[in-house]
Tab-separated table of C-alpha atoms in Angstrom:
chain	number	residue	atom	x	y	z
I	235	MET	CA	100.446	96.859	126.336
I	236	ASN	CA	104.142	96.501	126.362
I	237	THR	CA	104.693	96.279	122.349
I	238	PRO	CA	103.095	98.402	119.339
I	239	GLU	CA	99.402	97.969	118.153
I	240	THR	CA	98.725	96.298	114.901
I	241	SER	CA	96.499	98.178	112.308
I	242	LYS	CA	94.914	96.710	109.527
I	243	LYS	CA	95.628	100.432	107.727
I	244	SER	CA	99.749	100.094	108.521
I	245	PRO	CA	102.011	97.531	107.288
I	246	GLY	CA	103.829	97.773	110.451
I	247	LEU	CA	102.929	98.101	114.410
I	248	LEU	CA	101.733	101.539	115.440
I	249	TRP	CA	103.674	102.452	118.745
I	250	PRO	CA	101.550	103.136	121.619
I	251	GLU	CA	102.146	107.051	122.513
I	252	LEU	CA	105.561	107.973	123.159
I	253	ILE	CA	106.707	109.669	126.209
I	254	PRO	CA	110.414	111.379	125.462
I	255	GLY	CA	113.193	111.340	127.834
I	256	ILE	CA	116.709	111.437	128.687
I	257	LEU	CA	118.479	107.869	129.695
I	258	VAL	CA	119.966	107.971	133.055
I	259	LYS	CA	121.002	104.778	133.319
I	260	ARG	CA	120.401	100.777	132.493
I	261	TYR	CA	121.114	98.167	134.930
I	262	LYS	CA	119.866	94.998	136.711
I	263	ARG	CA	118.978	94.320	132.585
I	264	PHE	CA	115.691	94.857	132.894
I	265	ILE	CA	115.477	98.087	134.486
I	266	ALA	CA	116.371	101.713	133.292
I	267	ASP	CA	116.176	105.254	134.828
I	268	VAL	CA	115.060	108.045	132.533
I	269	GLN	CA	114.821	111.510	133.006
I	270	LEU	CA	111.886	112.738	131.352
I	271	ASP	CA	111.260	116.533	129.774
I	272	ASN	CA	109.570	117.732	133.012
I	273	GLY	CA	112.697	117.108	134.795
I	274	LYS	CA	111.007	113.840	136.795
I	275	VAL	CA	113.236	110.980	136.835
I	276	VAL	CA	111.069	107.457	136.253
I	277	THR	CA	112.003	103.962	136.415
I	278	ALA	CA	110.985	102.015	133.653
I	279	HIS	CA	110.794	98.301	132.207
I	280	CYS	CA	113.964	97.684	129.773
I	281	PRO	CA	112.282	94.836	127.640
I	282	ASN	CA	115.738	93.279	126.617
I	283	SER	CA	117.567	91.149	128.339
I	284	GLY	CA	120.823	91.247	125.984
I	285	SER	CA	124.066	93.512	126.677
I	286	MET	CA	122.534	96.501	124.434
I	287	LYS	CA	126.071	97.129	123.743
I	288	ALA	CA	126.356	100.493	122.872
I	289	CYS	CA	122.590	101.082	122.656
I	290	CYS	CA	122.303	102.383	126.495
I	291	ARG	CA	124.689	104.649	126.700
I	292	PRO	CA	123.924	107.487	129.041
I	293	GLY	CA	122.394	110.820	127.941
I	294	ARG	CA	120.952	109.565	124.808
I	295	PRO	CA	117.417	110.642	123.840
I	296	VAL	CA	115.113	107.844	124.605
I	297	TYR	CA	111.290	107.083	124.263
I	298	LEU	CA	108.901	105.084	126.769
I	299	SER	CA	105.494	104.006	126.774
I	300	TYR	CA	103.444	104.339	129.770
I	301	HIS	CA	100.919	101.423	130.672
I	302	ASP	CA	98.466	102.373	133.847
I	303	ASP	CA	98.019	98.590	134.847
I	304	PRO	CA	97.423	98.176	138.627
I	305	LYS	CA	99.376	94.754	137.974
I	306	ARG	CA	102.394	96.245	136.639
I	307	LYS	CA	105.223	97.475	139.274
I	308	LEU	CA	106.826	99.809	136.993
I	309	LYS	CA	104.464	101.921	134.663
I	310	TYR	CA	106.883	102.774	131.995
I	311	THR	CA	108.380	100.501	129.287
I	312	TRP	CA	111.304	101.613	127.235
I	313	GLU	CA	110.979	101.350	123.397
I	314	ILE	CA	113.127	103.328	121.613
I	315	ILE	CA	116.626	104.870	121.644
I	316	ALA	CA	117.790	107.627	119.371
I	317	MET	CA	121.385	106.663	118.073
I	318	PRO	CA	123.355	109.257	115.749
I	319	ALA	CA	122.399	107.370	112.862
I	320	SER	CA	119.270	105.867	113.464
I	321	PHE	CA	116.413	105.103	115.909
I	322	VAL	CA	116.539	101.852	117.515
I	323	GLY	CA	113.634	99.485	118.709
I	324	ILE	CA	115.155	97.958	121.832
I	325	ASN	CA	111.752	96.169	122.647
I	326	THR	CA	112.381	92.622	122.041
I	327	GLN	CA	108.609	91.640	122.228
I	328	VAL	CA	108.455	93.769	118.849
I	329	PRO	CA	110.350	90.998	116.131
I	330	ASN	CA	108.233	88.480	116.619
I	331	ARG	CA	104.901	90.542	115.944
I	332	LEU	CA	106.244	92.449	113.285
I	333	VAL	CA	107.279	89.075	111.463
I	334	SER	CA	104.334	87.954	111.708
I	335	LYS	CA	102.182	90.366	110.562
I	336	SER	CA	104.753	91.038	107.703
I	337	ILE	CA	104.383	87.463	106.562
I	338	LYS	CA	100.570	87.148	106.575
I	339	ALA	CA	100.767	90.455	104.303
I	340	GLY	CA	103.066	89.065	101.861
I	341	ARG	CA	105.553	91.325	102.749
I	342	VAL	CA	108.131	88.396	103.180
I	343	GLN	CA	108.816	87.001	99.535
I	344	GLU	CA	110.704	84.120	100.888
I	345	LEU	CA	108.108	82.568	102.626
I	346	ASN	CA	105.047	83.534	100.783
I	347	GLY	CA	102.508	80.410	100.089
I	348	TYR	CA	101.710	78.915	103.422
I	349	ASP	CA	97.843	78.662	104.656
I	350	HIS	CA	98.342	79.001	108.148
I	351	LEU	CA	100.795	80.627	110.878
I	352	ALA	CA	101.142	79.381	114.455
I	353	ARG	CA	103.208	81.324	116.790
I	354	GLU	CA	105.118	80.228	119.895
I	355	VAL	CA	105.268	76.299	118.728
I	356	LYS	CA	106.224	73.644	121.126
I	357	ILE	CA	108.726	71.755	119.424
I	358	SER	CA	109.767	69.413	122.787
I	359	SER	CA	108.677	69.675	126.374
I	360	SER	CA	111.352	72.070	127.457
I	361	SER	CA	111.268	74.240	124.063
I	362	ARG	CA	109.400	76.366	121.673
I	363	LEU	CA	110.018	78.048	118.590
I	364	ASP	CA	108.969	81.678	117.521
I	365	ILE	CA	106.642	80.561	114.189
I	366	MET	CA	105.417	77.651	112.490
I	367	LEU	CA	104.029	77.775	108.758
I	368	SER	CA	102.068	75.023	107.262
I	369	ARG	CA	100.573	73.888	104.174
I	370	GLY	CA	98.633	71.170	104.210
I	371	LYS	CA	98.803	68.265	106.652
I	372	THR	CA	102.745	67.780	106.257
I	373	ASP	CA	104.391	70.769	104.608
I	374	ARG	CA	106.035	72.878	107.671
I	375	CYS	CA	108.468	75.877	107.878
I	376	TYR	CA	110.177	76.482	111.470
I	377	ILE	CA	111.321	80.175	112.454
I	378	GLU	CA	113.232	81.330	114.998
I	379	ILE	CA	113.400	85.056	115.146
I	380	LYS	CA	116.144	87.221	116.778
I	381	ASN	CA	116.254	91.151	117.528
I	382	CYS	CA	119.433	92.507	116.376
I	383	THR	CA	120.263	95.956	117.472
I	384	LEU	CA	124.121	96.335	117.710
I	385	VAL	CA	125.195	97.672	114.669
I	386	GLU	CA	129.483	98.954	114.195
I	387	GLU	CA	130.608	100.726	111.053
I	388	GLY	CA	127.373	99.547	109.059
I	389	VAL	CA	127.435	95.931	109.892
I	390	ALA	CA	124.808	94.652	112.050
I	391	LEU	CA	125.872	91.822	114.628
I	392	PHE	CA	124.305	89.429	116.594
I	393	PRO	CA	124.685	88.162	119.464
I	394	ASP	CA	125.533	91.350	121.496
I	395	ALA	CA	126.191	88.826	124.478
I	396	VAL	CA	126.978	85.031	124.875
I	397	THR	CA	123.780	82.986	124.315
I	398	ARG	CA	123.220	79.397	125.084
I	399	ARG	CA	119.964	79.600	124.471
I	400	GLY	CA	120.521	81.047	121.080
I	401	ARG	CA	122.684	78.112	120.041
I	402	LYS	CA	120.359	75.769	121.449
I	403	HIS	CA	118.015	76.856	118.978
I	404	LEU	CA	120.107	76.614	116.379
I	405	ILE	CA	120.701	73.337	117.345
I	406	GLU	CA	116.691	72.291	117.404
I	407	LEU	CA	116.329	73.668	113.891
I	408	GLN	CA	119.099	71.472	112.433
I	409	GLU	CA	117.522	68.564	113.876
I	410	LEU	CA	114.095	69.405	112.362
I	411	ALA	CA	115.725	69.986	109.229
I	412	ALA	CA	117.330	66.613	109.395
I	413	SER	CA	113.759	65.641	109.911
I	414	GLY	CA	112.811	66.702	106.551
I	415	PHE	CA	111.340	70.352	107.565
I	416	ARG	CA	112.177	73.379	106.173
I	417	CYS	CA	113.658	75.666	108.770
I	418	VAL	CA	114.625	79.804	108.621
I	419	MET	CA	117.114	81.527	111.003
I	420	PHE	CA	115.298	85.060	111.086
I	421	TYR	CA	117.348	88.215	112.010
I	422	LEU	CA	115.140	91.293	112.422
I	423	ILE	CA	117.732	94.734	112.828
I	424	GLN	CA	115.678	97.004	114.786
I	425	ARG	CA	117.485	100.003	113.379
I	426	MET	CA	118.059	101.379	109.792
I	427	ASP	CA	121.824	102.135	109.660
I	428	ALA	CA	122.982	98.542	108.748
I	429	ARG	CA	124.199	97.365	105.075
I	430	MET	CA	124.999	93.782	106.095
I	431	PHE	CA	124.966	91.557	108.658
I	432	LYS	CA	127.650	88.923	110.238
I	433	PRO	CA	127.953	86.627	113.622
I	434	ALA	CA	129.296	88.432	116.534
I	435	ASP	CA	132.360	85.953	116.331
I	436	HIS	CA	134.574	88.399	118.918
I	437	ILE	CA	131.682	88.054	121.623
I	438	ASP	CA	130.111	84.598	121.181
I	439	PRO	CA	132.273	82.609	118.924
I	440	ALA	CA	130.327	79.195	119.730
I	441	TYR	CA	127.017	80.917	118.314
I	442	GLY	CA	129.072	81.790	115.039
I	443	GLU	CA	130.348	78.448	114.921
I	444	GLU	CA	126.968	77.138	115.268
I	445	LEU	CA	125.455	79.323	112.624
I	446	ARG	CA	127.707	78.328	109.838
I	447	ARG	CA	127.057	74.628	110.834
I	448	ALA	CA	123.489	75.308	110.511
I	449	ALA	CA	123.713	76.656	107.187
I	450	GLU	CA	125.908	74.112	106.130
I	451	ASN	CA	123.054	71.932	107.302
I	452	GLY	CA	120.371	73.432	105.098
I	453	ILE	CA	118.944	76.343	107.686
I	454	GLU	CA	118.135	79.092	105.509
I	455	ILE	CA	119.159	82.817	107.064
I	456	LEU	CA	116.851	86.015	106.444
I	457	VAL	CA	118.172	89.190	107.677
I	458	TYR	CA	115.727	92.164	107.258
I	459	ASP	CA	116.264	95.949	108.847
I	460	VAL	CA	113.305	98.048	109.724
I	461	HIS	CA	111.716	101.595	108.971
I	462	ILE	CA	111.041	103.114	112.072
I	463	ASP	CA	109.870	106.385	113.676
I	464	LEU	CA	107.987	107.682	116.416
I	465	LYS	CA	104.882	106.656	115.098
I	466	THR	CA	105.125	102.453	113.318
I	467	ILE	CA	107.640	100.197	113.038
I	468	ILE	CA	107.647	98.359	109.279
I	469	LEU	CA	109.533	95.399	107.797
I	470	ASN	CA	111.642	97.530	105.278
I	471	ARG	CA	114.488	95.576	103.047
I	472	LYS	CA	116.179	92.268	102.902
I	473	ILE	CA	120.041	92.923	104.338
I	474	PRO	CA	122.799	90.751	102.998
I	475	TYR	CA	124.729	88.688	105.021
I	476	GLN	CA	128.474	87.015	105.486
I	477	ILE	CA	128.889	84.301	107.431
């Protein structure tokens, strides 16, 4: 598996067995070379399409999972990097699973009270949103989740690279809100050292502008961080935002 396993006993997700190493380099976005403790250098899948600004510096401790699947070209997956103030989860497959489980467990107070949760919901012939909550036949709440790993001076920032796809999701949420549905933009900070969230206007000003427009048009914004260690990753606390 590429992501942590669910557990009925844990409020979050359990990491697979993690293998420590030192990051040699990340390249071609989805590939990283890592030196293991025994000195062997392995090539790992990097499950993150962002720039990972400040979270991919060579020489930092990282943690990999191993997957002995004959269909996989790369057996290792990069899961965590140890930054000076916090572990950081870099696997972008984690947020959807963690937020979904947390909603089902009632850990996101703002999203309690729905009867059903569906993931990867098709809203058009070419687009999907991460979660749809429903109650009865007509009460729906659409949620798009974004993974945030960039923190500067205690401020979590998104995106870490220009994202046309992210802006498209904001536009789609606004269209759904105009049709009468509740819509939520959910930012999951996969680290523990942020005190506030802001859009990264210096990286993608168009995204920040669209986020402000979306808020004016009724899109709710939720920001949560996590507690992360080498055993589990758990939804932690609500973080204030400023847009």
